[in-house]
């Protein structure tokens, strides 16, 4: 069985000026994370992009693998000087993000980038 047969998942990407948006649909789990990562990484590394948004309005399930992929993309965006946001999260997806501290982790990266002395960045 393929990832599509076990968990229909799709990512549609769009660039608009300096903004890159990935709109996801379906279940984000270990069988679909590579697709998500491959779809969003070009927006993270594009020098013309300064904001990356992942729209999760139609994501019905988020596994630990999906969370890990979002964290990897968040870290990559931070490393490349981009803002990274999740929009339109469903309650069941928001709960996973909150339980594992996604928002707190993101806030820590933002604080580090804006408030810590410039000489201490790696």
JSON list of C-alpha atoms in Angstrom, two decimals:
[
{"chain": "A", "resi": 1, "resn": "UNK", "atom": "CA", "xyz": [0.00, 0.00, 0.00]},
{"chain": "A", "resi": 2, "resn": "UNK", "atom": "CA", "xyz": [1.14, 3.53, -0.68]},
{"chain": "A", "resi": 3, "resn": "UNK", "atom": "CA", "xyz": [0.82, 6.52, 1.63]},
{"chain": "A", "resi": 4, "resn": "UNK", "atom": "CA", "xyz": [-2.16, 7.71, -0.42]},
{"chain": "A", "resi": 5, "resn": "UNK", "atom": "CA", "xyz": [-4.03, 4.44, 0.08]},
{"chain": "A", "resi": 6, "resn": "UNK", "atom": "CA", "xyz": [-3.54, 4.36, 3.86]},
{"chain": "A", "resi": 7, "resn": "UNK", "atom": "CA", "xyz": [-3.79, 8.09, 4.55]},
{"chain": "A", "resi": 8, "resn": "UNK", "atom": "CA", "xyz": [-4.89, 10.51, 1.85]},
{"chain": "A", "resi": 9, "resn": "UNK", "atom": "CA", "xyz": [-2.63, 13.51, 2.22]},
{"chain": "A", "resi": 10, "resn": "UNK", "atom": "CA", "xyz": [-1.83, 16.38, -0.08]},
{"chain": "A", "resi": 11, "resn": "UNK", "atom": "CA", "xyz": [0.18, 19.58, 0.07]},
{"chain": "A", "resi": 12, "resn": "UNK", "atom": "CA", "xyz": [-0.44, 22.50, -2.24]},
{"chain": "A", "resi": 13, "resn": "UNK", "atom": "CA", "xyz": [2.15, 25.30, -2.25]},
{"chain": "A", "resi": 14, "resn": "UNK", "atom": "CA", "xyz": [1.91, 28.86, -3.43]},
{"chain": "A", "resi": 15, "resn": "UNK", "atom": "CA", "xyz": [4.25, 31.84, -3.44]},
{"chain": "A", "resi": 16, "resn": "UNK", "atom": "CA", "xyz": [2.87, 35.34, -3.15]},
{"chain": "A", "resi": 17, "resn": "UNK", "atom": "CA", "xyz": [5.54, 38.01, -3.02]},
{"chain": "A", "resi": 18, "resn": "UNK", "atom": "CA", "xyz": [7.82, 37.17, -0.10]},
{"chain": "A", "resi": 19, "resn": "UNK", "atom": "CA", "xyz": [5.31, 34.73, 1.40]},
{"chain": "A", "resi": 20, "resn": "UNK", "atom": "CA", "xyz": [5.28, 30.96, 0.86]},
{"chain": "A", "resi": 21, "resn": "UNK", "atom": "CA", "xyz": [2.12, 29.07, 1.85]},
{"chain": "A", "resi": 22, "resn": "UNK", "atom": "CA", "xyz": [1.72, 25.31, 2.09]},
{"chain": "A", "resi": 23, "resn": "UNK", "atom": "CA", "xyz": [-1.88, 24.17, 2.40]},
{"chain": "A", "resi": 24, "resn": "UNK", "atom": "CA", "xyz": [-2.17, 20.64, 3.77]},
{"chain": "A", "resi": 25, "resn": "UNK", "atom": "CA", "xyz": [-5.06, 18.19, 3.64]},
{"chain": "A", "resi": 26, "resn": "UNK", "atom": "CA", "xyz": [-5.46, 14.82, 5.33]},
{"chain": "A", "resi": 27, "resn": "UNK", "atom": "CA", "xyz": [-3.53, 12.94, 7.98]},
{"chain": "A", "resi": 28, "resn": "UNK", "atom": "CA", "xyz": [0.00, 14.04, 8.81]},
{"chain": "A", "resi": 29, "resn": "UNK", "atom": "CA", "xyz": [1.78, 10.91, 9.98]},
{"chain": "A", "resi": 30, "resn": "UNK", "atom": "CA", "xyz": [4.95, 8.89, 9.36]},
{"chain": "A", "resi": 31, "resn": "UNK", "atom": "CA", "xyz": [3.78, 7.87, 5.90]},
{"chain": "A", "resi": 32, "resn": "UNK", "atom": "CA", "xyz": [3.21, 11.46, 4.73]},
{"chain": "A", "resi": 33, "resn": "UNK", "atom": "CA", "xyz": [5.90, 13.51, 6.49]},
{"chain": "A", "resi": 34, "resn": "UNK", "atom": "CA", "xyz": [8.44, 13.19, 3.68]},
{"chain": "A", "resi": 35, "resn": "UNK", "atom": "CA", "xyz": [5.90, 14.69, 1.29]},
{"chain": "A", "resi": 36, "resn": "UNK", "atom": "CA", "xyz": [5.29, 17.62, 3.64]},
{"chain": "A", "resi": 37, "resn": "UNK", "atom": "CA", "xyz": [9.00, 18.24, 4.19]},
{"chain": "A", "resi": 38, "resn": "UNK", "atom": "CA", "xyz": [9.81, 18.06, 0.47]},
{"chain": "A", "resi": 39, "resn": "UNK", "atom": "CA", "xyz": [6.96, 20.46, -0.35]},
{"chain": "A", "resi": 40, "resn": "UNK", "atom": "CA", "xyz": [7.81, 23.11, 2.26]},
{"chain": "A", "resi": 41, "resn": "UNK", "atom": "CA", "xyz": [11.62, 23.06, 2.26]},
{"chain": "A", "resi": 42, "resn": "UNK", "atom": "CA", "xyz": [11.93, 24.96, -1.05]},
{"chain": "A", "resi": 43, "resn": "UNK", "atom": "CA", "xyz": [9.97, 27.83, 0.50]},
{"chain": "A", "resi": 44, "resn": "UNK", "atom": "CA", "xyz": [12.23, 27.78, 3.55]},
{"chain": "A", "resi": 45, "resn": "UNK", "atom": "CA", "xyz": [15.40, 27.94, 1.47]},
{"chain": "A", "resi": 46, "resn": "UNK", "atom": "CA", "xyz": [14.16, 30.38, -1.19]},
{"chain": "A", "resi": 47, "resn": "UNK", "atom": "CA", "xyz": [16.07, 33.67, -0.77]},
{"chain": "A", "resi": 48, "resn": "UNK", "atom": "CA", "xyz": [13.06, 35.65, -2.05]},
{"chain": "A", "resi": 49, "resn": "UNK", "atom": "CA", "xyz": [10.84, 34.33, 0.75]},
{"chain": "A", "resi": 50, "resn": "UNK", "atom": "CA", "xyz": [10.73, 35.85, 4.21]},
{"chain": "A", "resi": 51, "resn": "UNK", "atom": "CA", "xyz": [7.58, 34.18, 5.60]},
{"chain": "A", "resi": 52, "resn": "UNK", "atom": "CA", "xyz": [6.55, 30.53, 5.52]},
{"chain": "A", "resi": 53, "resn": "UNK", "atom": "CA", "xyz": [3.03, 29.55, 6.49]},
{"chain": "A", "resi": 54, "resn": "UNK", "atom": "CA", "xyz": [1.61, 26.05, 6.81]},
{"chain": "A", "resi": 55, "resn": "UNK", "atom": "CA", "xyz": [-2.18, 26.03, 6.65]},
{"chain": "A", "resi": 56, "resn": "UNK", "atom": "CA", "xyz": [-3.56, 23.09, 8.63]},
{"chain": "A", "resi": 57, "resn": "UNK", "atom": "CA", "xyz": [-7.30, 23.79, 8.22]},
{"chain": "A", "resi": 58, "resn": "UNK", "atom": "CA", "xyz": [-7.87, 20.44, 6.50]},
{"chain": "A", "resi": 59, "resn": "UNK", "atom": "CA", "xyz": [-5.43, 18.34, 8.55]},
{"chain": "A", "resi": 60, "resn": "UNK", "atom": "CA", "xyz": [-7.45, 15.80, 10.50]},
{"chain": "A", "resi": 61, "resn": "UNK", "atom": "CA", "xyz": [-4.64, 14.06, 12.39]},
{"chain": "A", "resi": 62, "resn": "UNK", "atom": "CA", "xyz": [-1.12, 14.97, 13.54]},
{"chain": "A", "resi": 63, "resn": "UNK", "atom": "CA", "xyz": [1.19, 12.22, 14.77]},
{"chain": "A", "resi": 64, "resn": "UNK", "atom": "CA", "xyz": [4.50, 12.58, 16.58]},
{"chain": "A", "resi": 65, "resn": "UNK", "atom": "CA", "xyz": [6.20, 12.17, 13.18]},
{"chain": "A", "resi": 66, "resn": "UNK", "atom": "CA", "xyz": [4.15, 15.06, 11.81]},
{"chain": "A", "resi": 67, "resn": "UNK", "atom": "CA", "xyz": [5.05, 17.19, 14.80]},
{"chain": "A", "resi": 68, "resn": "UNK", "atom": "CA", "xyz": [8.74, 16.34, 14.34]},
{"chain": "A", "resi": 69, "resn": "UNK", "atom": "CA", "xyz": [8.54, 17.39, 10.69]},
{"chain": "A", "resi": 70, "resn": "UNK", "atom": "CA", "xyz": [6.94, 20.70, 11.63]},
{"chain": "A", "resi": 71, "resn": "UNK", "atom": "CA", "xyz": [9.66, 21.28, 14.22]},
{"chain": "A", "resi": 72, "resn": "UNK", "atom": "CA", "xyz": [12.36, 20.51, 11.65]},
{"chain": "A", "resi": 73, "resn": "UNK", "atom": "CA", "xyz": [10.80, 22.98, 9.24]},
{"chain": "A", "resi": 74, "resn": "UNK", "atom": "CA", "xyz": [10.49, 25.58, 12.01]},
{"chain": "A", "resi": 75, "resn": "UNK", "atom": "CA", "xyz": [14.19, 25.18, 12.86]},
{"chain": "A", "resi": 76, "resn": "UNK", "atom": "CA", "xyz": [15.19, 25.32, 9.19]},
{"chain": "A", "resi": 77, "resn": "UNK", "atom": "CA", "xyz": [13.13, 28.49, 8.73]},
{"chain": "A", "resi": 78, "resn": "UNK", "atom": "CA", "xyz": [14.72, 30.05, 11.79]},
{"chain": "A", "resi": 79, "resn": "UNK", "atom": "CA", "xyz": [18.18, 29.10, 10.53]},
{"chain": "A", "resi": 80, "resn": "UNK", "atom": "CA", "xyz": [17.39, 30.74, 7.17]},
{"chain": "A", "resi": 81, "resn": "UNK", "atom": "CA", "xyz": [16.02, 33.92, 8.79]},
{"chain": "A", "resi": 82, "resn": "UNK", "atom": "CA", "xyz": [12.37, 33.24, 7.91]},
{"chain": "A", "resi": 83, "resn": "UNK", "atom": "CA", "xyz": [9.26, 33.54, 10.02]},
{"chain": "A", "resi": 84, "resn": "UNK", "atom": "CA", "xyz": [7.31, 30.27, 10.28]},
{"chain": "A", "resi": 85, "resn": "UNK", "atom": "CA", "xyz": [3.65, 30.08, 11.24]},
{"chain": "A", "resi": 86, "resn": "UNK", "atom": "CA", "xyz": [0.90, 27.50, 11.42]},
{"chain": "A", "resi": 87, "resn": "UNK", "atom": "CA", "xyz": [-2.58, 28.71, 10.50]},
{"chain": "A", "resi": 88, "resn": "UNK", "atom": "CA", "xyz": [-6.10, 27.37, 10.90]},
{"chain": "A", "resi": 89, "resn": "UNK", "atom": "CA", "xyz": [-5.28, 24.42, 13.15]},
{"chain": "A", "resi": 90, "resn": "UNK", "atom": "CA", "xyz": [-8.14, 22.11, 13.99]},
{"chain": "A", "resi": 91, "resn": "UNK", "atom": "CA", "xyz": [-8.75, 21.47, 17.74]},
{"chain": "A", "resi": 92, "resn": "UNK", "atom": "CA", "xyz": [-7.33, 17.93, 17.63]},
{"chain": "A", "resi": 93, "resn": "UNK", "atom": "CA", "xyz": [-4.18, 19.16, 15.87]},
{"chain": "A", "resi": 94, "resn": "UNK", "atom": "CA", "xyz": [-3.84, 22.18, 18.19]},
{"chain": "A", "resi": 95, "resn": "UNK", "atom": "CA", "xyz": [-4.00, 19.83, 21.17]},
{"chain": "A", "resi": 96, "resn": "UNK", "atom": "CA", "xyz": [-1.02, 17.82, 19.92]},
{"chain": "A", "resi": 97, "resn": "UNK", "atom": "CA", "xyz": [0.93, 21.01, 19.23]},
{"chain": "A", "resi": 98, "resn": "UNK", "atom": "CA", "xyz": [0.16, 22.33, 22.71]},
{"chain": "A", "resi": 99, "resn": "UNK", "atom": "CA", "xyz": [0.88, 19.04, 24.50]},
{"chain": "A", "resi": 100, "resn": "UNK", "atom": "CA", "xyz": [4.34, 18.85, 22.97]},
{"chain": "A", "resi": 101, "resn": "UNK", "atom": "CA", "xyz": [5.18, 22.53, 23.43]},
{"chain": "A", "resi": 102, "resn": "UNK", "atom": "CA", "xyz": [5.35, 23.64, 19.78]},
{"chain": "A", "resi": 103, "resn": "UNK", "atom": "CA", "xyz": [4.27, 27.19, 20.66]},
{"chain": "A", "resi": 104, "resn": "UNK", "atom": "CA", "xyz": [6.71, 27.43, 23.57]},
{"chain": "A", "resi": 105, "resn": "UNK", "atom": "CA", "xyz": [9.55, 26.10, 21.42]},
{"chain": "A", "resi": 106, "resn": "UNK", "atom": "CA", "xyz": [8.71, 28.60, 18.67]},
{"chain": "A", "resi": 107, "resn": "UNK", "atom": "CA", "xyz": [8.59, 31.45, 21.20]},
{"chain": "A", "resi": 108, "resn": "UNK", "atom": "CA", "xyz": [12.04, 30.44, 22.42]},
{"chain": "A", "resi": 109, "resn": "UNK", "atom": "CA", "xyz": [13.46, 30.63, 18.91]},
{"chain": "A", "resi": 110, "resn": "UNK", "atom": "CA", "xyz": [11.86, 34.03, 18.34]},
{"chain": "A", "resi": 111, "resn": "UNK", "atom": "CA", "xyz": [13.22, 35.32, 21.65]},
{"chain": "A", "resi": 112, "resn": "UNK", "atom": "CA", "xyz": [16.69, 34.05, 20.82]},
{"chain": "A", "resi": 113, "resn": "UNK", "atom": "CA", "xyz": [16.61, 35.70, 17.39]},
{"chain": "A", "resi": 114, "resn": "UNK", "atom": "CA", "xyz": [15.37, 39.06, 18.65]},
{"chain": "A", "resi": 115, "resn": "UNK", "atom": "CA", "xyz": [16.57, 39.46, 22.21]},
{"chain": "A", "resi": 116, "resn": "UNK", "atom": "CA", "xyz": [19.84, 37.60, 22.69]},
{"chain": "A", "resi": 117, "resn": "UNK", "atom": "CA", "xyz": [23.15, 39.33, 22.00]},
{"chain": "A", "resi": 118, "resn": "UNK", "atom": "CA", "xyz": [24.16, 39.04, 18.34]},
{"chain": "A", "resi": 119, "resn": "UNK", "atom": "CA", "xyz": [27.53, 37.54, 19.25]},
{"chain": "A", "resi": 120, "resn": "UNK", "atom": "CA", "xyz": [25.96, 34.42, 20.76]},
{"chain": "A", "resi": 121, "resn": "UNK", "atom": "CA", "xyz": [24.21, 33.08, 17.63]},
{"chain": "A", "resi": 122, "resn": "UNK", "atom": "CA", "xyz": [25.50, 29.83, 16.15]}
]
